PDB file of C-alpha atoms and ligand atoms in Angstrom:
ATOM      1  CA  MET A   1       0.234   8.607 -11.135  1.00 46.00           C
ATOM      2  CA  SER A   2      -0.110  11.788 -13.117  1.00 51.00           C
ATOM      3  CA  ALA A   3      -1.774  15.171 -13.151  1.00 52.00           C
ATOM      4  CA  ASP A   4      -1.859  18.442 -15.004  1.00 50.00           C
ATOM      5  CA  GLY A   5      -1.148  21.902 -13.733  1.00 48.00           C
ATOM      6  CA  PHE A   6       1.942  23.029 -15.624  1.00 50.00           C
ATOM      7  CA  ALA A   7       0.336  22.726 -19.056  1.00 57.00           C
ATOM      8  CA  ASN A   8       3.137  24.778 -20.602  1.00 65.00           C
ATOM      9  CA  GLY A   9       6.037  22.682 -19.421  1.00 87.00           C
ATOM     10  CA  PRO A  10       8.044  21.597 -16.441  1.00 93.00           C
ATOM     11  CA  PRO A  11       8.317  23.748 -13.313  1.00 93.00           C
ATOM     12  CA  PRO A  12      11.440  25.877 -12.781  1.00 92.00           C
ATOM     13  CA  GLY A  13      14.507  23.743 -12.124  1.00 92.00           C
ATOM     14  CA  ALA A  14      13.135  20.596 -13.799  1.00 96.00           C
ATOM     15  CA  ARG A  15      14.438  19.194 -17.095  1.00 97.00           C
ATOM     16  CA  PRO A  16      12.232  19.162 -20.221  1.00 96.00           C
ATOM     17  CA  ASP A  17      11.180  15.593 -19.386  1.00 97.00           C
ATOM     18  CA  TRP A  18      10.196  16.853 -15.902  1.00 97.00           C
ATOM     19  CA  THR A  19      12.974  14.967 -14.110  1.00 98.00           C
ATOM     20  CA  ILE A  20      15.034  16.552 -11.350  1.00 97.00           C
ATOM     21  CA  ASP A  21      17.996  15.414  -9.285  1.00 97.00           C
ATOM     22  CA  GLN A  22      16.949  13.344  -6.325  1.00 97.00           C
ATOM     23  CA  GLY A  23      19.250  15.445  -4.133  1.00 96.00           C
ATOM     24  CA  TRP A  24      19.992  12.478  -1.914  1.00 97.00           C
ATOM     25  CA  ASP A  25      22.676  14.337   0.063  1.00 97.00           C
ATOM     26  CA  SER A  26      20.115  16.932   1.121  1.00 97.00           C
ATOM     27  CA  TYR A  27      17.748  14.631   3.020  1.00 97.00           C
ATOM     28  CA  SER A  28      17.748  15.346   6.764  1.00 98.00           C
ATOM     29  CA  GLN A  29      18.125  12.631   9.381  1.00 97.00           C
ATOM     30  CA  ALA A  30      14.485  13.246  10.326  1.00 97.00           C
ATOM     31  CA  GLU A  31      13.490  12.448   6.715  1.00 97.00           C
ATOM     32  CA  HIS A  32      15.564   9.264   6.707  1.00 97.00           C
ATOM     33  CA  ASP A  33      13.926   8.336  10.007  1.00 97.00           C
ATOM     34  CA  VAL A  34      10.455   8.601   8.437  1.00 97.00           C
ATOM     35  CA  TRP A  35      11.569   6.097   5.769  1.00 97.00           C
ATOM     36  CA  ILE A  36      12.992   3.767   8.405  1.00 96.00           C
ATOM     37  CA  THR A  37       9.791   3.865  10.460  1.00 96.00           C
ATOM     38  CA  LEU A  38       7.618   3.175   7.417  1.00 96.00           C
ATOM     39  CA  TYR A  39       9.994   0.525   6.094  1.00 96.00           C
ATOM     40  CA  GLU A  40      10.073  -1.397   9.360  1.00 95.00           C
ATOM     41  CA  ARG A  41       6.299  -1.356   9.747  1.00 96.00           C
ATOM     42  CA  GLN A  42       5.710  -2.700   6.253  1.00 97.00           C
ATOM     43  CA  ALA A  43       8.628  -5.134   6.140  1.00 95.00           C
ATOM     44  CA  SER A  44       7.385  -6.922   9.246  1.00 96.00           C
ATOM     45  CA  LEU A  45       3.764  -6.971   8.059  1.00 98.00           C
ATOM     46  CA  LEU A  46       4.204  -8.059   4.440  1.00 98.00           C
ATOM     47  CA  PRO A  47       5.672 -11.584   4.533  1.00 98.00           C
ATOM     48  CA  GLY A  48       2.634 -13.823   3.945  1.00 98.00           C
ATOM     49  CA  ARG A  49       0.710 -10.831   2.553  1.00 98.00           C
ATOM     50  CA  ALA A  50       2.725  -9.427  -0.338  1.00 98.00           C
ATOM     51  CA  CYS A  51       3.391 -11.694  -3.321  1.00 98.00           C
ATOM     52  CA  ASP A  52       6.779 -13.366  -3.741  1.00 98.00           C
ATOM     53  CA  PRO A  53       7.934 -11.169  -6.654  1.00 98.00           C
ATOM     54  CA  PHE A  54       7.414  -8.091  -4.466  1.00 98.00           C
ATOM     55  CA  LEU A  55       9.268  -9.577  -1.482  1.00 98.00           C
ATOM     56  CA  ARG A  56      12.092 -10.788  -3.725  1.00 98.00           C
ATOM     57  CA  GLY A  57      12.364  -7.317  -5.269  1.00 97.00           C
ATOM     58  CA  LEU A  58      12.538  -5.700  -1.851  1.00 96.00           C
ATOM     59  CA  GLU A  59      15.490  -7.971  -0.995  1.00 95.00           C
ATOM     60  CA  ALA A  60      17.193  -7.621  -4.367  1.00 96.00           C
ATOM     61  CA  LEU A  61      17.161  -3.831  -4.167  1.00 96.00           C
ATOM     62  CA  ASP A  62      18.269  -3.863  -0.562  1.00 92.00           C
ATOM     63  CA  LEU A  63      15.723  -1.181   0.405  1.00 91.00           C
ATOM     64  CA  HIS A  64      16.582  -1.838   4.000  1.00 79.00           C
ATOM     65  CA  ARG A  65      16.736   0.100   7.163  1.00 71.00           C
ATOM     66  CA  THR A  66      19.349   2.738   6.421  1.00 85.00           C
ATOM     67  CA  GLY A  67      17.004   5.444   5.213  1.00 96.00           C
ATOM     68  CA  ILE A  68      15.713   6.853   1.932  1.00 97.00           C
ATOM     69  CA  PRO A  69      17.469   4.949  -0.852  1.00 97.00           C
ATOM     70  CA  ASP A  70      19.760   6.682  -3.302  1.00 97.00           C
ATOM     71  CA  PHE A  71      18.183   6.236  -6.772  1.00 97.00           C
ATOM     72  CA  ASN A  72      21.650   5.873  -8.331  1.00 97.00           C
ATOM     73  CA  ARG A  73      22.313   2.839  -6.179  1.00 96.00           C
ATOM     74  CA  ILE A  74      18.896   1.238  -6.830  1.00 96.00           C
ATOM     75  CA  ASN A  75      19.252   1.832 -10.539  1.00 98.00           C
ATOM     76  CA  GLU A  76      22.430  -0.224 -10.856  1.00 97.00           C
ATOM     77  CA  GLU A  77      20.589  -3.336  -9.680  1.00 97.00           C
ATOM     78  CA  LEU A  78      17.313  -2.500 -11.419  1.00 98.00           C
ATOM     79  CA  GLN A  79      19.091  -1.900 -14.737  1.00 98.00           C
ATOM     80  CA  ARG A  80      20.816  -5.235 -14.424  1.00 98.00           C
ATOM     81  CA  LEU A  81      17.608  -7.125 -13.574  1.00 98.00           C
ATOM     82  CA  THR A  82      15.039  -5.681 -15.989  1.00 98.00           C
ATOM     83  CA  GLY A  83      16.495  -2.585 -17.658  1.00 98.00           C
ATOM     84  CA  TRP A  84      14.250  -0.240 -15.659  1.00 98.00           C
ATOM     85  CA  SER A  85      15.359   2.860 -13.793  1.00 98.00           C
ATOM     86  CA  VAL A  86      13.812   5.236 -11.287  1.00 98.00           C
ATOM     87  CA  VAL A  87      13.880   8.956 -12.097  1.00 98.00           C
ATOM     88  CA  ALA A  88      13.019  11.739  -9.664  1.00 98.00           C
ATOM     89  CA  VAL A  89      10.180  14.157 -10.485  1.00 96.00           C
ATOM     90  CA  PRO A  90       8.856  17.126  -8.473  1.00 92.00           C
ATOM     91  CA  GLY A  91       5.415  15.557  -7.927  1.00 88.00           C
ATOM     92  CA  LEU A  92       2.639  14.519 -10.269  1.00 90.00           C
ATOM     93  CA  VAL A  93       3.537  14.958 -13.935  1.00 94.00           C
ATOM     94  CA  PRO A  94       1.277  15.393 -17.003  1.00 96.00           C
ATOM     95  CA  ASP A  95      -0.136  12.185 -18.468  1.00 97.00           C
ATOM     96  CA  GLU A  96       1.912  12.260 -21.669  1.00 97.00           C
ATOM     97  CA  VAL A  97       5.131  12.811 -19.709  1.00 97.00           C
ATOM     98  CA  PHE A  98       4.273   9.927 -17.371  1.00 98.00           C
ATOM     99  CA  PHE A  99       3.501   7.559 -20.255  1.00 98.00           C
ATOM    100  CA  ASP A 100       6.657   8.516 -22.135  1.00 98.00           C
ATOM    101  CA  HIS A 101       8.748   7.586 -19.106  1.00 98.00           C
ATOM    102  CA  LEU A 102       6.997   4.233 -18.652  1.00 98.00           C
ATOM    103  CA  ALA A 103       7.210   3.414 -22.347  1.00 98.00           C
ATOM    104  CA  ASN A 104      10.983   3.879 -21.999  1.00 98.00           C
ATOM    105  CA  ARG A 105      11.296   1.850 -18.808  1.00 98.00           C
ATOM    106  CA  ARG A 106      11.738   4.803 -16.512  1.00 98.00           C
ATOM    107  CA  PHE A 107       9.581   5.031 -13.407  1.00 98.00           C
ATOM    108  CA  PRO A 108       8.950   8.633 -12.255  1.00 98.00           C
ATOM    109  CA  ALA A 109       9.147   8.828  -8.474  1.00 98.00           C
ATOM    110  CA  GLY A 110       8.425  11.616  -6.041  1.00 96.00           C
ATOM    111  CA  GLN A 111      11.613  12.803  -4.353  1.00 95.00           C
ATOM    112  CA  PHE A 112      10.039  14.227  -1.177  1.00 96.00           C
ATOM    113  CA  ILE A 113       8.965  12.196   1.850  1.00 97.00           C
ATOM    114  CA  ARG A 114       5.857  12.668   3.999  1.00 96.00           C
ATOM    115  CA  ARG A 115       6.187  14.285   7.419  1.00 95.00           C
ATOM    116  CA  ALA A 116       6.315  12.202  10.586  1.00 94.00           C
ATOM    117  CA  ASP A 117       2.720  13.236  11.394  1.00 93.00           C
ATOM    118  CA  GLN A 118       1.487  11.906   8.014  1.00 92.00           C
ATOM    119  CA  LEU A 119       2.701   8.317   8.288  1.00 93.00           C
ATOM    120  CA  ASP A 120      -0.633   6.734   7.526  1.00 88.00           C
ATOM    121  CA  TYR A 121      -2.116   8.774   4.749  1.00 82.00           C
ATOM    122  CA  LEU A 122      -1.275  11.436   2.243  1.00 83.00           C
ATOM    123  CA  GLN A 123      -2.864  12.347  -1.054  1.00 82.00           C
ATOM    124  CA  GLU A 124       0.233  12.848  -3.227  1.00 88.00           C
ATOM    125  CA  PRO A 125       2.632   9.983  -3.850  1.00 93.00           C
ATOM    126  CA  ASP A 126       5.916  10.496  -2.002  1.00 96.00           C
ATOM    127  CA  VAL A 127       9.201   8.609  -2.259  1.00 97.00           C
ATOM    128  CA  PHE A 128       7.991   5.909   0.126  1.00 97.00           C
ATOM    129  CA  HIS A 129       4.895   5.114  -1.912  1.00 97.00           C
ATOM    130  CA  ASP A 130       6.737   5.365  -5.213  1.00 98.00           C
ATOM    131  CA  VAL A 131       9.924   3.509  -4.329  1.00 98.00           C
ATOM    132  CA  PHE A 132       8.859   1.043  -1.638  1.00 98.00           C
ATOM    133  CA  GLY A 133       5.460   0.482  -3.275  1.00 98.00           C
ATOM    134  CA  HIS A 134       6.250   0.394  -6.978  1.00 98.00           C
ATOM    135  CA  VAL A 135       9.901  -0.361  -7.548  1.00 98.00           C
ATOM    136  CA  PRO A 136      10.177  -3.900  -6.102  1.00 98.00           C
ATOM    137  CA  MET A 137       7.659  -5.187  -8.686  1.00 98.00           C
ATOM    138  CA  LEU A 138       9.783  -3.656 -11.459  1.00 98.00           C
ATOM    139  CA  THR A 139      12.448  -6.279 -10.679  1.00 98.00           C
ATOM    140  CA  ASP A 140      10.045  -8.944 -11.994  1.00 98.00           C
ATOM    141  CA  PRO A 141      10.572  -9.437 -15.748  1.00 98.00           C
ATOM    142  CA  VAL A 142       6.874 -10.010 -16.518  1.00 98.00           C
ATOM    143  CA  PHE A 143       5.629  -7.090 -14.469  1.00 99.00           C
ATOM    144  CA  ALA A 144       8.414  -4.950 -15.931  1.00 98.00           C
ATOM    145  CA  ASP A 145       7.053  -5.680 -19.409  1.00 98.00           C
ATOM    146  CA  TYR A 146       3.499  -4.949 -18.275  1.00 99.00           C
ATOM    147  CA  MET A 147       4.449  -1.491 -17.004  1.00 98.00           C
ATOM    148  CA  GLN A 148       6.207  -0.615 -20.226  1.00 98.00           C
ATOM    149  CA  ALA A 149       3.249  -1.869 -22.273  1.00 98.00           C
ATOM    150  CA  TYR A 150       0.970   0.221 -20.085  1.00 98.00           C
ATOM    151  CA  GLY A 151       2.997   3.320 -20.952  1.00 98.00           C
ATOM    152  CA  LYS A 152       2.528   2.658 -24.660  1.00 98.00           C
ATOM    153  CA  GLY A 153      -1.141   1.870 -24.037  1.00 98.00           C
ATOM    154  CA  GLY A 154      -1.478   5.196 -22.233  1.00 98.00           C
ATOM    155  CA  GLN A 155      -0.195   7.095 -25.234  1.00 97.00           C
ATOM    156  CA  ARG A 156      -2.735   5.242 -27.353  1.00 98.00           C
ATOM    157  CA  ALA A 157      -5.607   5.815 -24.894  1.00 98.00           C
ATOM    158  CA  LEU A 158      -4.903   9.554 -24.939  1.00 97.00           C
ATOM    159  CA  GLY A 159      -5.323   9.491 -28.698  1.00 97.00           C
ATOM    160  CA  TYR A 160      -8.664   7.711 -28.394  1.00 97.00           C
ATOM    161  CA  GLY A 161      -9.875   9.999 -25.577  1.00 97.00           C
ATOM    162  CA  HIS A 162     -10.321   7.005 -23.259  1.00 97.00           C
ATOM    163  CA  LEU A 163      -7.682   7.558 -20.631  1.00 97.00           C
ATOM    164  CA  HIS A 164     -10.343   7.435 -17.890  1.00 97.00           C
ATOM    165  CA  ASN A 165     -10.989   3.799 -18.798  1.00 97.00           C
ATOM    166  CA  LEU A 166      -7.309   2.858 -19.009  1.00 98.00           C
ATOM    167  CA  ALA A 167      -6.610   4.642 -15.715  1.00 98.00           C
ATOM    168  CA  ARG A 168      -8.989   2.191 -14.032  1.00 98.00           C
ATOM    169  CA  LEU A 169      -6.818  -0.664 -15.288  1.00 98.00           C
ATOM    170  CA  TYR A 170      -3.779   0.969 -13.680  1.00 98.00           C
ATOM    171  CA  TRP A 171      -5.669   1.574 -10.477  1.00 98.00           C
ATOM    172  CA  TYR A 172      -7.008  -1.961 -10.084  1.00 98.00           C
ATOM    173  CA  THR A 173      -3.727  -3.638 -11.074  1.00 98.00           C
ATOM    174  CA  VAL A 174      -0.584  -1.555 -10.507  1.00 98.00           C
ATOM    175  CA  GLU A 175      -1.998   0.258  -7.479  1.00 98.00           C
ATOM    176  CA  PHE A 176      -4.531  -2.108  -5.872  1.00 98.00           C
ATOM    177  CA  GLY A 177      -4.079  -5.511  -7.486  1.00 98.00           C
ATOM    178  CA  LEU A 178      -4.286  -8.867  -5.723  1.00 99.00           C
ATOM    179  CA  LEU A 179      -2.709 -12.092  -6.951  1.00 99.00           C
ATOM    180  CA  GLN A 180      -4.075 -15.600  -6.518  1.00 98.00           C
ATOM    181  CA  THR A 181      -1.482 -18.108  -5.252  1.00 98.00           C
ATOM    182  CA  PRO A 182      -1.634 -21.695  -3.937  1.00 98.00           C
ATOM    183  CA  ARG A 183      -1.188 -20.244  -0.449  1.00 98.00           C
ATOM    184  CA  GLY A 184      -4.025 -17.720  -0.779  1.00 98.00           C
ATOM    185  CA  LEU A 185      -4.439 -14.173  -2.024  1.00 98.00           C
ATOM    186  CA  ARG A 186      -1.350 -11.979  -2.044  1.00 98.00           C
ATOM    187  CA  ILE A 187      -0.861  -8.263  -2.656  1.00 99.00           C
ATOM    188  CA  TYR A 188       1.044  -6.865  -5.637  1.00 98.00           C
ATOM    189  CA  GLY A 189      -0.509  -3.354  -5.819  1.00 98.00           C
ATOM    190  CA  ALA A 190       1.719  -0.468  -4.737  1.00 98.00           C
ATOM    191  CA  GLY A 191      -1.108   1.467  -3.099  1.00 97.00           C
ATOM    192  CA  ILE A 192      -1.729  -1.480  -0.793  1.00 98.00           C
ATOM    193  CA  VAL A 193       1.822  -2.537   0.076  1.00 98.00           C
ATOM    194  CA  SER A 194       2.795   1.037   0.946  1.00 97.00           C
ATOM    195  CA  SER A 195      -0.144   1.351   3.406  1.00 97.00           C
ATOM    196  CA  LEU A 196      -0.158  -0.347   6.786  1.00 97.00           C
ATOM    197  CA  ALA A 197      -3.923  -0.276   7.207  1.00 96.00           C
ATOM    198  CA  GLU A 198      -4.829  -1.259   3.637  1.00 97.00           C
ATOM    199  CA  SER A 199      -2.351  -4.176   3.663  1.00 98.00           C
ATOM    200  CA  ILE A 200      -4.608  -5.660   6.335  1.00 98.00           C
ATOM    201  CA  PHE A 201      -7.955  -4.412   4.994  1.00 98.00           C
ATOM    202  CA  ALA A 202      -7.389  -5.591   1.417  1.00 98.00           C
ATOM    203  CA  LEU A 203      -6.813  -9.194   2.477  1.00 98.00           C
ATOM    204  CA  ASP A 204      -8.659  -9.639   5.764  1.00 98.00           C
ATOM    205  CA  ASP A 205     -11.597  -7.260   6.042  1.00 98.00           C
ATOM    206  CA  PRO A 206     -15.046  -8.694   5.203  1.00 98.00           C
ATOM    207  CA  SER A 207     -16.189  -5.379   3.655  1.00 98.00           C
ATOM    208  CA  PRO A 208     -14.729  -5.230   0.126  1.00 98.00           C
ATOM    209  CA  ASN A 209     -15.605  -7.440  -2.821  1.00 98.00           C
ATOM    210  CA  ARG A 210     -12.730  -9.505  -4.173  1.00 98.00           C
ATOM    211  CA  LEU A 211     -13.468 -10.464  -7.782  1.00 99.00           C
ATOM    212  CA  GLY A 212     -11.664 -12.205 -10.603  1.00 98.00           C
ATOM    213  CA  PHE A 213      -9.907  -9.830 -12.988  1.00 98.00           C
ATOM    214  CA  ASP A 214     -11.715  -9.205 -16.267  1.00 98.00           C
ATOM    215  CA  LEU A 215     -10.223  -6.511 -18.473  1.00 98.00           C
ATOM    216  CA  GLU A 216     -13.375  -4.877 -19.797  1.00 98.00           C
ATOM    217  CA  ARG A 217     -15.184  -5.203 -16.465  1.00 98.00           C
ATOM    218  CA  VAL A 218     -12.308  -3.433 -14.708  1.00 98.00           C
ATOM    219  CA  MET A 219     -12.351  -0.622 -17.263  1.00 98.00           C
ATOM    220  CA  ARG A 220     -16.055  -0.084 -16.478  1.00 98.00           C
ATOM    221  CA  THR A 221     -15.538   0.153 -12.717  1.00 98.00           C
ATOM    222  CA  PRO A 222     -14.918   3.507 -10.998  1.00 98.00           C
ATOM    223  CA  TYR A 223     -12.580   3.684  -8.028  1.00 97.00           C
ATOM    224  CA  ARG A 224     -12.026   5.564  -4.784  1.00 94.00           C
ATOM    225  CA  ILE A 225      -9.017   7.802  -4.381  1.00 93.00           C
ATOM    226  CA  ASP A 226      -9.774   8.926  -0.827  1.00 90.00           C
ATOM    227  CA  ASP A 227     -10.343   5.715   1.091  1.00 95.00           C
ATOM    228  CA  PHE A 228      -9.921   1.932   1.083  1.00 97.00           C
ATOM    229  CA  GLN A 229     -11.190   0.283  -2.077  1.00 98.00           C
ATOM    230  CA  GLN A 230     -14.664  -1.246  -2.164  1.00 98.00           C
ATOM    231  CA  VAL A 231     -13.556  -3.825  -4.705  1.00 98.00           C
ATOM    232  CA  TYR A 232     -10.248  -5.533  -5.446  1.00 98.00           C
ATOM    233  CA  PHE A 233      -9.581  -7.554  -8.596  1.00 99.00           C
ATOM    234  CA  VAL A 234      -7.607 -10.781  -8.425  1.00 99.00           C
ATOM    235  CA  ILE A 235      -5.297 -11.959 -11.213  1.00 99.00           C
ATOM    236  CA  PRO A 236      -4.341 -15.650 -11.523  1.00 98.00           C
ATOM    237  CA  SER A 237      -0.736 -14.756 -12.451  1.00 98.00           C
ATOM    238  CA  LEU A 238       1.362 -11.799 -13.601  1.00 98.00           C
ATOM    239  CA  GLN A 239       1.786 -13.526 -16.955  1.00 98.00           C
ATOM    240  CA  SER A 240      -1.998 -13.722 -17.422  1.00 98.00           C
ATOM    241  CA  LEU A 241      -2.212  -9.966 -16.793  1.00 98.00           C
ATOM    242  CA  LEU A 242       0.510  -9.279 -19.336  1.00 98.00           C
ATOM    243  CA  ASP A 243      -1.124 -11.585 -21.881  1.00 98.00           C
ATOM    244  CA  ALA A 244      -4.673 -10.280 -21.354  1.00 98.00           C
ATOM    245  CA  THR A 245      -3.548  -6.694 -21.899  1.00 98.00           C
ATOM    246  CA  THR A 246      -0.890  -7.004 -24.594  1.00 98.00           C
ATOM    247  CA  GLN A 247      -2.751  -9.551 -26.735  1.00 98.00           C
ATOM    248  CA  THR A 248      -5.916  -7.439 -26.818  1.00 98.00           C
ATOM    249  CA  ASP A 249      -6.470  -4.410 -29.015  1.00 98.00           C
ATOM    250  CA  PHE A 250      -8.139  -1.897 -26.731  1.00 98.00           C
ATOM    251  CA  ALA A 251      -9.588   0.231 -29.551  1.00 98.00           C
ATOM    252  CA  PRO A 252     -12.766  -1.890 -29.940  1.00 98.00           C
ATOM    253  CA  ILE A 253     -13.143  -1.942 -26.146  1.00 98.00           C
ATOM    254  CA  TYR A 254     -12.922   1.834 -26.036  1.00 98.00           C
ATOM    255  CA  SER A 255     -15.627   2.130 -28.649  1.00 97.00           C
ATOM    256  CA  ARG A 256     -17.903  -0.305 -26.793  1.00 97.00           C
ATOM    257  CA  LEU A 257     -17.329   1.693 -23.612  1.00 97.00           C
ATOM    258  CA  GLU A 258     -18.679   4.833 -25.324  1.00 96.00           C
ATOM    259  CA  THR A 259     -22.176   3.481 -24.708  1.00 95.00           C
ATOM    260  CA  ALA A 260     -21.682   0.968 -21.867  1.00 95.00           C
ATOM    261  CA  ALA A 261     -22.687   2.174 -18.405  1.00 95.00           C
ATOM    262  CA  ASP A 262     -20.188   2.100 -15.557  1.00 98.00           C
ATOM    263  CA  VAL A 263     -20.569  -0.752 -13.087  1.00 98.00           C
ATOM    264  CA  PRO A 264     -21.543   0.673  -9.674  1.00 98.00           C
ATOM    265  CA  ILE A 265     -18.480   0.368  -7.468  1.00 98.00           C
ATOM    266  CA  ALA A 266     -19.850  -2.201  -5.006  1.00 98.00           C
ATOM    267  CA  GLU A 267     -21.812  -4.289  -7.544  1.00 98.00           C
ATOM    268  CA  VAL A 268     -21.228  -8.005  -8.073  1.00 98.00           C
ATOM    269  CA  LEU A 269     -22.271  -9.094 -11.573  1.00 98.00           C
ATOM    270  CA  SER A 270     -23.608 -12.558 -12.404  1.00 98.00           C
ATOM    271  CA  GLN A 271     -20.536 -13.226 -14.563  1.00 98.00           C
ATOM    272  CA  ASP A 272     -18.026 -12.159 -11.886  1.00 98.00           C
ATOM    273  CA  GLN A 273     -15.747 -14.768 -10.379  1.00 98.00           C
ATOM    274  CA  VAL A 274     -16.327 -14.123  -6.679  1.00 98.00           C
ATOM    275  CA  PHE A 275     -13.499 -14.651  -4.182  1.00 98.00           C
ATOM    276  CA  THR A 276     -15.301 -12.595  -1.526  1.00 98.00           C
ATOM    277  CA  ARG A 277     -18.773 -11.118  -1.658  1.00 98.00           C
ATOM    278  CA  GLY A 278     -18.102  -8.148   0.599  1.00 98.00           C
ATOM    279  CA  THR A 279     -20.461  -6.869   3.259  1.00 98.00           C
ATOM    280  CA  GLN A 280     -19.533  -3.253   2.316  1.00 98.00           C
ATOM    281  CA  ALA A 281     -19.901  -2.526   6.037  1.00 98.00           C
ATOM    282  CA  TYR A 282     -16.822  -0.273   6.088  1.00 97.00           C
ATOM    283  CA  ALA A 283     -18.074   1.998   3.302  1.00 97.00           C
ATOM    284  CA  ALA A 284     -21.646   1.937   4.640  1.00 96.00           C
ATOM    285  CA  ALA A 285     -20.376   3.217   8.011  1.00 96.00           C
ATOM    286  CA  GLY A 286     -18.801   6.218   6.281  1.00 95.00           C
ATOM    287  CA  GLY A 287     -15.286   4.857   5.788  1.00 93.00           C
ATOM    288  CA  ARG A 288     -12.410   7.021   6.943  1.00 86.00           C
ATOM    289  CA  LEU A 289     -14.750   9.814   8.052  1.00 71.00           C
TER     290      LEU A 289
HETATM  291  N1  LIG B   1      -3.082  -3.572 -25.818  1.00 58.69           N
HETATM  292  C1  LIG B   1      -3.350  -2.233 -25.359  1.00 58.69           C
HETATM  293  C2  LIG B   1      -3.948  -1.381 -26.482  1.00 58.69           C
HETATM  294  O1  LIG B   1      -4.272  -1.885 -27.522  1.00 58.69           O
HETATM  295  C3  LIG B   1      -2.101  -1.573 -24.778  1.00 58.69           C
HETATM  296  C4  LIG B   1      -1.875  -1.950 -23.356  1.00 58.69           C
HETATM  297  C5  LIG B   1      -1.018  -2.984 -23.001  1.00 58.69           C
HETATM  298  C6  LIG B   1      -2.491  -1.255 -22.347  1.00 58.69           C
HETATM  299  C7  LIG B   1      -0.807  -3.304 -21.684  1.00 58.69           C
HETATM  300  C8  LIG B   1      -2.262  -1.561 -21.038  1.00 58.69           C
HETATM  301  C9  LIG B   1      -1.424  -2.582 -20.683  1.00 58.69           C
HETATM  302  O2  LIG B   1      -4.144  -0.195 -26.322  1.00 58.69           O
HETATM  303 FE1   FE B   2       1.378   4.814  -7.206  1.00 58.69          FE
END
């Protein structure tokens, strides 16, 4: 998502808005092969797991088996569908830079790809996470509007000093969100769809709680960056997510949150809509360790 580090501006070689050329011609065959391996694993796993807008987006953008996609090619289709584009950045960018891109319908994506010995996990988002994970959902008009609204909301949250609360909304929707459908729960979060193991864990494992999405509840819930989530939040539809966030002024929520305690990560509250009351066995056994 975003990070600081170059407080005084972009790193050498980057533009003032932190974008760089993707340098598509410079990828090696080994790098394209990493994409192909990851793509094939996820594309065979995700039908019946990822939501229809994601699967449709994957088809529409033709992110198929030929290697790391050229952003210029993706952007022609993405522009036509929802007016979004993907821009390459050197890695994590400062919050205000990230929000400015989103607010202008530009999604900043890592240009590098993980090494072949890091297929299953890496800390920094690479081009597979960013493009395979995030970009298909940007072909959906409702989700496209949500992401732009989030960018504007981020600028506002910075002003109120409550980015830590808004970041939880991003985490539990854009990165790790689940969607309720007539055929069962489906994944729309980029952090899940870009991970083989979490695409199974998030839907099938008895450990995590799966709870109905409630805006203020989500903003009170911390999250894990280093392991599978202990709680996933389920939205009834993308439109309900867009409505719940854009039709609510977050300023009064931020001021309530000044004094409200966080909800412990594995807690189920009496007012929660419970899809799964998790055993938390995975976390109790030490998780990834
Ligand atoms: N309505 C939010 C606010 O008042 C902005 C927002 C919209 C934030 C959508 C996130 C997602 O700050
Ligand atoms: Fe991400």
